Coordinates of N, CA and C in Angstrom, one line a residue:
Chain A
X23 N 93.2 -88.3 35.1 CA 93.9 -87.5 34.1 C 94.5 -88.3 33.1
X24 N 94.2 -87.9 31.8 CA 94.7 -88.7 30.7 C 96.2 -88.5 30.5
X25 N 96.9 -89.6 30.3 CA 98.4 -89.5 30.0 C 98.6 -90.3 28.8
X26 N 99.5 -89.9 27.9 CA 99.8 -90.5 26.6 C 101.3 -90.7 26.6
X27 N 101.6 -92.0 26.3 CA 103.0 -92.4 26.2 C 103.4 -92.9 24.8
X28 N 104.5 -92.5 24.3 CA 104.9 -93.1 23.0 C 106.3 -93.7 23.1
X29 N 106.3 -95.0 22.6 CA 107.6 -95.7 22.6 C 107.8 -96.3 21.2
X30 N 109.1 -96.2 20.7 CA 110.2 -95.7 21.4 C 110.3 -94.1 21.3
X31 N 111.2 -93.5 22.1 CA 111.4 -92.1 22.0 C 112.1 -91.7 20.7
X32 N 113.0 -92.6 20.3 CA 113.7 -92.3 19.0 C 113.9 -93.7 18.3
X33 N 114.0 -93.6 17.0 CA 114.1 -94.8 16.2 C 114.9 -94.4 14.9
X34 N 115.9 -95.2 14.7 CA 116.7 -95.0 13.4 C 116.7 -96.3 12.6
X35 N 116.3 -96.2 11.4 CA 116.1 -97.4 10.5 C 116.7 -97.1 9.1
X36 N 117.1 -98.2 8.4 CA 117.6 -98.0 7.1 C 116.4 -97.9 6.1
X37 N 116.6 -97.2 5.1 CA 115.5 -97.0 4.1 C 114.9 -98.3 3.7
X38 N 113.7 -98.4 3.4 CA 113.0 -99.5 3.0 C 112.4 -100.4 4.0
X39 N 112.7 -100.1 5.2 CA 112.2 -101.0 6.3 C 110.8 -100.6 6.6
X40 N 110.0 -101.7 7.1 CA 108.7 -101.4 7.7 C 108.8 -101.2 9.1
X41 N 108.1 -100.3 9.7 CA 108.3 -100.0 11.1 C 106.9 -99.7 11.8
X42 N 107.0 -99.8 13.1 CA 105.8 -99.6 14.0 C 106.2 -98.6 15.0
X43 N 105.3 -97.6 15.2 CA 105.4 -96.6 16.3 C 104.3 -96.9 17.3
X44 N 104.6 -96.9 18.6 CA 103.5 -97.2 19.5 C 103.1 -96.1 20.4
X45 N 101.8 -96.1 20.7 CA 101.1 -95.0 21.5 C 100.3 -95.7 22.5
X46 N 100.4 -95.3 23.8 CA 99.4 -95.8 24.8 C 98.8 -94.7 25.6
X47 N 97.6 -94.9 26.0 CA 96.9 -93.9 26.8 C 96.2 -94.5 28.0
X48 N 96.1 -93.7 29.0 CA 95.6 -94.3 30.4 C 94.1 -94.3 30.5
X49 N 93.4 -93.4 29.9 CA 91.9 -93.4 30.0 C 91.4 -93.9 28.6
X50 N 90.7 -95.0 28.7 CA 90.3 -95.7 27.4 C 89.0 -95.0 26.8
X51 N 88.5 -94.1 27.7 CA 87.2 -93.4 27.2 C 87.5 -92.3 26.2
X52 N 88.3 -92.5 25.2 CA 88.6 -91.5 24.2 C 87.5 -91.3 23.2
X53 N 87.6 -90.1 22.6 CA 86.6 -89.8 21.6 C 87.2 -90.0 20.2
X54 N 88.5 -89.6 20.1 CA 89.3 -90.0 18.9 C 90.7 -89.8 19.2
X55 N 91.5 -90.4 18.2 CA 93.0 -90.4 18.3 C 93.5 -89.9 17.0
X56 N 94.6 -89.0 17.1 CA 95.1 -88.4 15.9 C 96.6 -88.5 16.0
X57 N 97.1 -89.0 14.8 CA 98.6 -89.0 14.6 C 99.0 -87.9 13.8
X58 N 100.1 -87.2 14.2 CA 100.7 -86.0 13.5 C 102.1 -86.3 13.2
X59 N 102.7 -85.6 12.3 CA 104.0 -85.5 12.0 C 104.5 -84.0 12.2
X60 N 105.7 -83.9 12.8 CA 106.3 -82.6 13.0 C 107.7 -82.6 12.5
X61 N 108.0 -81.8 11.5 CA 109.4 -81.6 11.0 C 110.1 -80.6 11.8
X62 N 111.4 -80.6 11.9 CA 112.1 -79.7 12.7 C 111.8 -78.2 12.4
X63 N 111.4 -77.4 13.4 CA 111.1 -76.1 13.3 C 109.8 -75.8 12.5
X64 N 109.0 -76.8 12.4 CA 107.8 -76.6 11.6 C 106.5 -76.9 12.5
X65 N 105.4 -76.6 11.9 CA 104.2 -77.0 12.7 C 103.8 -78.5 12.5
X66 N 102.6 -78.8 13.0 CA 102.1 -80.2 13.0 C 101.3 -80.5 11.7
X67 N 101.6 -81.6 11.1 CA 100.8 -82.1 10.0 C 100.0 -83.3 10.4
X68 N 98.7 -83.2 10.3 CA 97.8 -84.3 10.6 C 98.0 -85.4 9.6
X69 N 98.2 -86.6 10.1 CA 98.4 -87.8 9.3 C 97.1 -88.6 9.2
X70 N 96.6 -89.0 10.3 CA 95.5 -89.9 10.4 C 94.6 -89.6 11.6
X71 N 93.4 -89.7 11.5 CA 92.5 -89.6 12.7 C 91.7 -90.9 12.7
X72 N 91.6 -91.4 13.9 CA 90.8 -92.7 14.2 C 89.7 -92.3 15.1
X73 N 88.5 -92.5 14.8 CA 87.4 -92.3 15.7 C 87.3 -93.5 16.7
X74 N 86.7 -93.2 17.8 CA 86.7 -94.2 18.9 C 86.0 -95.5 18.4
X75 N 85.1 -95.4 17.4 CA 84.4 -96.6 17.0 C 85.1 -97.4 15.9
X76 N 86.2 -96.8 15.5 CA 87.0 -97.4 14.4 C 88.2 -98.3 14.9
X77 N 88.7 -99.2 14.1 CA 89.8 -100.0 14.5 C 91.0 -99.6 13.8
X78 N 90.9 -99.1 12.5 CA 92.1 -98.6 11.9 C 91.7 -97.7 10.8
X79 N 92.8 -96.9 10.3 CA 92.7 -96.0 9.2 C 94.0 -96.1 8.4
X80 N 93.8 -96.0 7.1 CA 95.0 -96.1 6.3 C 95.0 -94.9 5.4
X81 N 96.3 -94.4 5.1 CA 96.5 -93.4 4.1 C 97.9 -93.6 3.5
X82 N 97.9 -94.1 2.2 CA 99.1 -94.4 1.5 C 99.9 -95.5 2.2
X83 N 101.1 -95.2 2.6 CA 102.0 -96.2 3.2 C 101.8 -96.2 4.7
X84 N 100.8 -95.4 5.2 CA 100.6 -95.4 6.7 C 99.4 -96.1 7.1
X85 N 99.4 -96.8 8.2 CA 98.2 -97.5 8.7 C 98.3 -97.3 10.2
X86 N 97.1 -96.8 10.7 CA 97.0 -96.6 12.1 C 95.9 -97.5 12.7
X87 N 96.3 -98.2 13.8 CA 95.3 -99.0 14.5 C 95.0 -98.5 15.9
X88 N 93.7 -98.8 16.3 CA 93.3 -98.4 17.6 C 92.7 -99.7 18.3
X89 N 93.2 -99.9 19.5 CA 92.6 -100.8 20.5 C 92.2 -100.1 21.7
X90 N 91.0 -99.6 21.7 CA 90.5 -98.7 22.8 C 90.6 -99.4 24.2
X91 N 90.1 -100.6 24.2 CA 90.0 -101.3 25.5 C 91.3 -101.5 26.2
X92 N 92.5 -101.7 25.4 CA 93.8 -101.8 26.0 C 94.5 -100.5 26.1
X93 N 93.9 -99.4 25.5 CA 94.5 -98.1 25.5 C 95.8 -98.0 24.7
X94 N 95.7 -98.6 23.4 CA 96.9 -98.6 22.6 C 96.5 -98.3 21.1
X95 N 97.5 -97.6 20.5 CA 97.4 -97.4 19.1 C 98.8 -97.6 18.5
X96 N 98.8 -98.1 17.2 CA 100.1 -98.2 16.5 C 100.0 -97.5 15.2
X97 N 101.2 -97.0 14.8 CA 101.3 -96.4 13.5 C 102.3 -97.2 12.7
X98 N 101.8 -97.8 11.7 CA 102.7 -98.6 10.8 C 103.1 -97.8 9.6
X99 N 104.3 -97.8 9.3 CA 104.8 -97.1 8.2 C 105.6 -98.1 7.3
X100 N 105.1 -98.4 6.0 CA 105.5 -99.3 5.1 C 106.7 -98.8 4.3
X101 N 107.6 -99.5 4.0 CA 108.7 -99.2 3.0 C 109.2 -97.7 3.3
X102 N 109.8 -97.5 4.4 CA 110.1 -96.2 4.9 C 111.1 -95.5 3.9
X103 N 111.0 -94.2 3.9 CA 111.9 -93.4 3.0 C 112.6 -92.3 3.8
X104 N 113.7 -91.8 3.4 CA 114.4 -90.7 4.1 C 113.5 -89.5 4.4
X105 N 112.5 -89.3 3.4 CA 111.6 -88.2 3.7 C 110.5 -88.4 4.8
X106 N 110.5 -89.6 5.3 CA 109.7 -90.0 6.5 C 110.3 -89.4 7.8
X107 N 111.6 -89.1 7.7 CA 112.3 -88.7 9.0 C 111.6 -87.4 9.5
X108 N 111.1 -87.5 10.8 CA 110.4 -86.5 11.5 C 110.1 -86.9 12.9
X109 N 109.5 -86.2 13.6 CA 108.9 -86.6 14.9 C 107.4 -86.9 14.7
X110 N 107.0 -88.0 15.2 CA 105.6 -88.5 15.1 C 104.9 -88.3 16.5
X111 N 103.8 -87.7 16.4 CA 103.2 -87.4 17.8 C 101.7 -88.1 17.7
X112 N 101.4 -88.6 18.8 CA 100.0 -89.2 19.0 C 99.3 -88.4 19.9
X113 N 98.0 -88.1 19.7 CA 97.2 -87.3 20.6 C 95.8 -87.8 20.7
X114 N 95.2 -87.7 21.9 CA 93.8 -88.2 22.1 C 93.0 -87.1 22.6
X115 N 91.7 -87.2 22.2 CA 90.7 -86.3 22.8 C 89.6 -87.0 23.5
X116 N 88.9 -86.5 24.5 CA 87.9 -87.1 25.2 C 86.5 -86.8 24.8
X117 N 86.4 -85.6 24.2 CA 85.1 -85.3 23.7 C 85.2 -84.5 22.4
X118 N 84.1 -84.2 21.7 CA 84.1 -83.4 20.4 C 84.6 -82.0 20.9
X119 N 85.5 -81.5 20.1 CA 86.0 -80.1 20.2 C 86.8 -79.9 21.4
X120 N 87.4 -81.0 22.0 CA 88.0 -80.8 23.3 C 89.6 -80.8 23.0
X121 N 90.2 -80.5 24.1 CA 91.7 -80.5 23.9 C 92.3 -81.8 23.5
X122 N 93.4 -81.8 22.8 CA 94.2 -83.0 22.5 C 95.3 -83.1 23.6
X123 N 95.4 -84.3 24.1 CA 96.5 -84.6 25.0 C 97.5 -85.4 24.2
X124 N 98.7 -84.9 24.2 CA 99.8 -85.3 23.4 C 100.7 -86.3 24.1
X125 N 101.3 -87.2 23.4 CA 102.4 -87.9 23.8 C 103.8 -87.1 23.5
X126 N 104.8 -87.6 24.0 CA 106.1 -86.8 23.8 C 106.7 -87.1 22.4
X127 N 106.1 -88.0 21.7 CA 106.6 -88.1 20.3 C 107.7 -89.2 20.1
X128 N 107.8 -89.7 18.9 CA 108.9 -90.6 18.6 C 109.7 -89.9 17.4
X129 N 111.0 -89.7 17.7 CA 111.8 -89.1 16.7 C 112.4 -90.1 15.7
X130 N 111.9 -90.1 14.4 CA 112.3 -91.2 13.5 C 113.2 -90.7 12.5
X131 N 114.3 -91.4 12.3 CA 115.3 -91.1 11.3 C 115.4 -92.3 10.4
X132 N 115.2 -92.1 9.1 CA 115.3 -93.1 8.0 C 116.6 -92.8 7.2
X133 N 117.6 -93.7 7.3 CA 118.8 -93.5 6.7 C 118.9 -94.1 5.3
X134 N 119.4 -93.2 4.3 CA 119.5 -93.6 2.9 C 120.4 -94.9 2.8
Chain B
X12 N 96.5 -70.1 0.1 CA 95.4 -71.0 0.5 C 95.8 -71.5 1.9
X13 N 96.5 -70.7 2.7 CA 96.9 -71.2 4.0 C 95.7 -71.4 4.9
X14 N 95.7 -72.6 5.6 CA 94.5 -73.0 6.4 C 94.6 -72.2 7.7
X15 N 95.6 -72.4 8.5 CA 95.7 -71.8 9.8 C 97.0 -71.0 9.8
X16 N 97.0 -69.7 9.9 CA 98.2 -68.9 9.9 C 98.4 -68.2 11.2
X17 N 99.6 -67.9 11.5 CA 100.0 -67.2 12.7 C 101.0 -66.2 12.4
X18 N 100.9 -65.1 13.2 CA 102.0 -64.0 13.1 C 102.2 -63.4 14.4
X19 N 103.5 -63.2 14.7 CA 104.7 -63.4 13.8 C 105.1 -64.8 13.9
X20 N 106.1 -65.2 13.1 CA 106.6 -66.6 13.1 C 107.7 -66.7 14.3
X21 N 108.5 -65.5 14.4 CA 109.5 -65.5 15.4 C 109.2 -64.2 16.2
X22 N 109.5 -64.3 17.5 CA 109.3 -63.1 18.4 C 110.3 -63.1 19.5
X23 N 111.2 -62.1 19.4 CA 112.2 -62.0 20.5 C 112.0 -60.8 21.2
X24 N 111.9 -60.8 22.5 CA 111.6 -59.7 23.3 C 112.2 -59.8 24.7
X25 N 112.2 -58.7 25.5 CA 112.8 -58.7 26.8 C 111.8 -59.0 27.8
X26 N 112.3 -59.5 28.9 CA 111.4 -59.7 30.1 C 110.7 -58.4 30.5
X27 N 109.4 -58.6 30.9 CA 108.6 -57.5 31.4 C 107.8 -56.9 30.3
X28 N 108.1 -57.2 29.0 CA 107.3 -56.6 27.9 C 106.0 -57.3 27.7
X29 N 105.1 -56.7 27.0 CA 103.8 -57.2 26.6 C 103.8 -57.5 25.1
X30 N 103.4 -58.7 24.7 CA 103.3 -59.0 23.3 C 102.1 -59.8 22.9
X31 N 101.8 -59.7 21.6 CA 100.6 -60.5 21.1 C 101.0 -61.4 19.9
X32 N 100.3 -62.5 19.9 CA 100.5 -63.4 18.7 C 99.0 -63.5 18.1
X33 N 99.0 -63.4 16.8 CA 97.7 -63.5 16.1 C 97.6 -64.9 15.4
X34 N 96.3 -65.3 15.3 CA 96.0 -66.6 14.6 C 94.8 -66.3 13.8
X35 N 94.7 -66.9 12.6 CA 93.6 -66.8 11.7 C 93.4 -68.1 11.0
X36 N 92.2 -68.6 10.9 CA 91.9 -69.7 10.1 C 90.8 -69.5 9.0
X37 N 91.1 -70.0 7.8 CA 90.1 -69.8 6.7 C 89.4 -71.1 6.4
X38 N 89.3 -72.0 7.4 CA 88.6 -73.3 7.1 C 87.1 -73.3 7.5
X39 N 86.6 -72.2 8.0 CA 85.3 -72.1 8.5 C 85.0 -72.9 9.7
X40 N 86.0 -73.2 10.5 CA 85.9 -74.0 11.7 C 85.3 -73.1 12.8
X41 N 84.6 -73.8 13.8 CA 84.0 -73.1 14.9 C 84.9 -73.1 16.1
X42 N 85.9 -74.0 16.2 CA 86.6 -74.1 17.5 C 88.1 -73.8 17.2
X43 N 88.7 -73.1 18.1 CA 90.1 -72.7 17.9 C 90.9 -72.9 19.2
X44 N 92.2 -73.2 19.2 CA 92.9 -73.6 20.3 C 94.3 -72.9 20.4
X45 N 94.8 -72.8 21.5 CA 96.3 -72.4 21.7 C 96.9 -73.5 22.4
X46 N 98.1 -73.9 21.9 CA 98.9 -75.0 22.6 C 100.3 -74.4 22.7
X47 N 101.0 -74.9 23.8 CA 102.4 -74.5 24.0 C 103.3 -75.6 24.0
X48 N 104.3 -75.5 23.2 CA 105.4 -76.6 23.1 C 106.6 -76.1 23.8
X49 N 107.0 -76.8 24.9 CA 108.1 -76.3 25.7 C 109.4 -76.8 25.1
X50 N 110.5 -76.6 25.8 CA 111.9 -76.8 25.2 C 112.1 -78.3 25.0
X51 N 111.3 -79.1 25.8 CA 111.4 -80.6 25.7 C 110.5 -81.1 24.6
X52 N 109.9 -80.2 23.8 CA 109.0 -80.5 22.7 C 107.7 -81.1 23.1
X53 N 107.3 -80.9 24.4 CA 106.0 -81.4 24.8 C 104.9 -80.4 24.6
X54 N 103.9 -80.8 23.9 CA 102.7 -79.9 23.6 C 101.6 -80.0 24.6
X55 N 101.2 -78.9 25.1 CA 100.1 -78.9 26.1 C 99.1 -77.8 25.7
X56 N 97.8 -78.1 25.9 CA 96.7 -77.2 25.6 C 96.8 -76.0 26.6
X57 N 96.5 -74.8 26.1 CA 96.3 -73.6 26.9 C 94.9 -73.2 27.0
X58 N 94.3 -72.9 25.8 CA 93.0 -72.3 25.8 C 92.3 -72.9 24.5
X59 N 90.9 -72.9 24.6 CA 90.1 -73.3 23.5 C 88.9 -72.4 23.5
X60 N 88.5 -71.9 22.3 CA 87.3 -71.1 22.1 C 86.4 -71.8 21.0
X61 N 85.1 -71.7 21.3 CA 84.1 -72.2 20.4 C 83.2 -71.1 20.0
X62 N 83.1 -70.7 18.8 CA 82.3 -69.6 18.4 C 82.5 -68.3 19.3
X63 N 83.8 -68.0 19.5 CA 84.1 -66.8 20.2 C 84.0 -67.0 21.7
X64 N 83.5 -68.1 22.2 CA 83.4 -68.3 23.7 C 84.4 -69.2 24.3
X65 N 85.0 -68.8 25.4 CA 86.1 -69.6 26.0 C 85.5 -70.9 26.6
X66 N 86.0 -72.0 26.2 CA 85.5 -73.4 26.7 C 86.6 -74.1 27.5
X67 N 87.8 -73.9 27.2 CA 89.0 -74.5 28.0 C 89.9 -73.4 28.4
X68 N 90.2 -73.5 29.6 CA 91.2 -72.6 30.2 C 92.0 -73.4 31.2
X69 N 93.1 -73.9 30.7 CA 94.0 -74.7 31.6 C 94.7 -73.8 32.6
X70 N 95.4 -74.5 33.4 CA 96.1 -73.7 34.5 C 97.3 -72.9 33.9
X71 N 96.9 -71.7 33.4 CA 97.8 -70.9 32.8 C 97.8 -69.5 33.5
X72 N 98.9 -69.0 33.7 CA 99.0 -67.7 34.4 C 98.1 -66.6 33.8
X73 N 97.5 -65.8 34.7 CA 96.5 -64.8 34.1 C 97.3 -63.7 33.3
X74 N 98.6 -63.8 33.2 CA 99.3 -62.9 32.3 C 99.0 -63.2 30.9
X75 N 98.4 -64.4 30.6 CA 98.0 -64.9 29.3 C 96.5 -64.6 29.1
X76 N 96.2 -63.8 28.1 CA 94.8 -63.5 27.9 C 94.5 -63.8 26.4
X77 N 93.6 -64.8 26.1 CA 93.2 -65.0 24.7 C 92.1 -64.0 24.4
X78 N 92.0 -63.7 23.0 CA 90.8 -62.9 22.6 C 90.4 -63.4 21.2
X79 N 89.1 -63.6 21.1 CA 88.6 -64.0 19.9 C 87.6 -63.1 19.3
X80 N 88.0 -62.1 18.4 CA 87.1 -61.1 17.9 C 86.0 -61.7 17.0
X81 N 86.3 -62.8 16.3 CA 85.3 -63.5 15.6 C 85.7 -65.0 15.5
X82 N 84.9 -65.9 15.0 CA 85.3 -67.3 15.0 C 86.5 -67.7 14.1
X83 N 86.9 -66.8 13.3 CA 88.1 -67.0 12.4 C 89.3 -66.6 13.1
X84 N 89.3 -65.9 14.1 CA 90.5 -65.4 14.8 C 90.6 -65.7 16.2
X85 N 91.8 -66.0 16.7 CA 92.1 -66.2 18.1 C 93.4 -65.7 18.4
X86 N 93.5 -64.6 19.1 CA 94.8 -63.9 19.4 C 95.2 -64.3 20.8
X87 N 96.5 -64.2 21.1 CA 97.0 -64.5 22.4 C 97.9 -63.3 22.9
X88 N 97.5 -62.6 23.9 CA 98.2 -61.5 24.5 C 98.9 -61.9 25.8
X89 N 100.2 -61.6 25.9 CA 101.0 -62.0 27.0 C 101.6 -60.8 27.7
X90 N 101.2 -60.6 29.0 CA 101.7 -59.4 29.7 C 102.9 -59.8 30.5
X91 N 103.7 -58.9 30.8 CA 104.9 -59.0 31.8 C 105.7 -60.3 31.4
X92 N 106.2 -60.4 30.2 CA 106.8 -61.7 29.8 C 107.9 -62.1 30.7
X93 N 108.0 -63.5 31.0 CA 109.0 -64.0 31.8 C 109.9 -65.0 30.9
X94 N 111.1 -65.3 31.5 CA 112.0 -66.2 30.8 C 111.3 -67.5 30.5
X95 N 110.5 -68.0 31.4 CA 109.8 -69.3 31.3 C 108.8 -69.3 30.2
X96 N 108.4 -68.2 29.7 CA 107.5 -68.1 28.6 C 108.0 -68.5 27.3
X97 N 109.3 -68.6 27.2 CA 110.0 -68.9 25.9 C 109.5 -70.3 25.5
X98 N 109.0 -70.4 24.3 CA 108.4 -71.7 23.9 C 108.0 -71.4 22.4
X99 N 107.4 -72.5 21.9 CA 106.7 -72.4 20.5 C 105.2 -72.4 20.8
X100 N 104.5 -71.5 20.3 CA 103.0 -71.4 20.6 C 102.4 -71.7 19.3
X101 N 101.5 -72.8 19.3 CA 100.7 -73.2 18.2 C 99.3 -72.9 18.3
X102 N 98.7 -72.4 17.3 CA 97.4 -72.2 17.2 C 96.7 -73.4 16.3
X103 N 95.5 -73.8 16.6 CA 94.9 -74.9 15.9 C 93.4 -74.6 15.8
X104 N 92.7 -75.3 14.8 CA 91.3 -75.2 14.7 C 90.7 -76.5 14.3
X105 N 89.4 -76.6 14.5 CA 88.6 -77.9 14.1 C 87.2 -77.5 14.0
X106 N 86.4 -78.3 13.3 CA 85.0 -78.3 13.3 C 84.6 -78.7 14.6
X107 N 83.3 -78.3 15.0 CA 82.7 -78.7 16.2 C 81.7 -79.8 16.1
X108 N 81.3 -80.5 17.1 CA 80.2 -81.4 17.0 C 80.5 -82.8 16.5
X109 N 81.8 -83.1 16.4 CA 82.1 -84.5 15.9 C 83.5 -84.8 16.1
X110 N 84.0 -86.0 15.7 CA 85.4 -86.4 15.9 C 86.3 -85.9 14.8
X111 N 86.4 -84.5 14.7 CA 87.1 -83.9 13.6 C 88.5 -83.6 13.9
X112 N 89.4 -83.7 12.8 CA 90.7 -83.4 13.0 C 91.0 -82.0 13.5
X113 N 92.1 -81.8 14.2 CA 92.6 -80.4 14.5 C 93.7 -80.1 13.5
X114 N 93.6 -78.9 13.0 CA 94.6 -78.4 12.0 C 95.5 -77.4 12.7
X115 N 96.8 -77.5 12.6 CA 97.7 -76.6 13.3 C 98.3 -75.6 12.4
X116 N 98.6 -74.5 13.0 CA 99.3 -73.4 12.3 C 100.8 -73.7 12.4
X117 N 101.7 -72.9 11.8 CA 103.1 -73.2 11.7 C 103.9 -72.9 13.0
X118 N 103.2 -72.2 14.0 CA 103.8 -72.0 15.3 C 104.5 -70.6 15.3
X119 N 104.6 -70.1 16.5 CA 105.3 -68.8 16.8 C 106.4 -69.1 17.8
X120 N 107.7 -68.9 17.4 CA 108.7 -69.2 18.4 C 109.0 -67.9 19.2
X121 N 108.7 -67.9 20.5 CA 108.8 -66.8 21.4 C 110.1 -67.0 22.2
X122 N 111.0 -66.0 22.1 CA 112.2 -66.1 23.0 C 112.2 -64.8 23.8
X123 N 112.2 -65.1 25.1 CA 112.3 -63.9 26.1 C 113.7 -63.9 26.7
X124 N 114.3 -62.7 26.6 CA 115.7 -62.6 27.0 C 115.8 -61.7 28.3

């Protein structure tokens, strides 16, 4: 059974810092991995999707890496801003069109 | 130009009632999902449909019945609501046949009193 763990559970940083969020999964036979952002009381916004054959994906100040063999992914946020404050969720799927298995999220607070 | 929409956004009801949540996507996707986010914010799959056919049915009480009238819609009907059903329910959709992103709706916050 696939399990996804995110560390840390919460993180508070001053504005401008670069930071790394971690995600690990127990079954390395994943199809893809997706990072989401969830603002309080809102839905999920997809940030990045990494296919199993890829090592990383970048979008603006965000960079996500994937090491399938070790069951790990990291989300790097450069030059953090208060608007980045949200819960970040990592999720993996095992096949095309299959369920996403989510981690419990990292609650990020960026202080002005 | 909403991609995945859900109605209602909030639903407050009493134990024992029957209620429905509707989901629609205008992305042309073939696959739709229902997820439940509990009070601890943990998201878990409930159901998945591909082209109106049920493909995932997790261990969910049979009081929950999804219905897909067409591939753009996936509704969730809940019978005999219980206190433990209180949660946020998210609908999502994706293309089929490849490593495609899942797109989520805004969620429906269900409160059972």
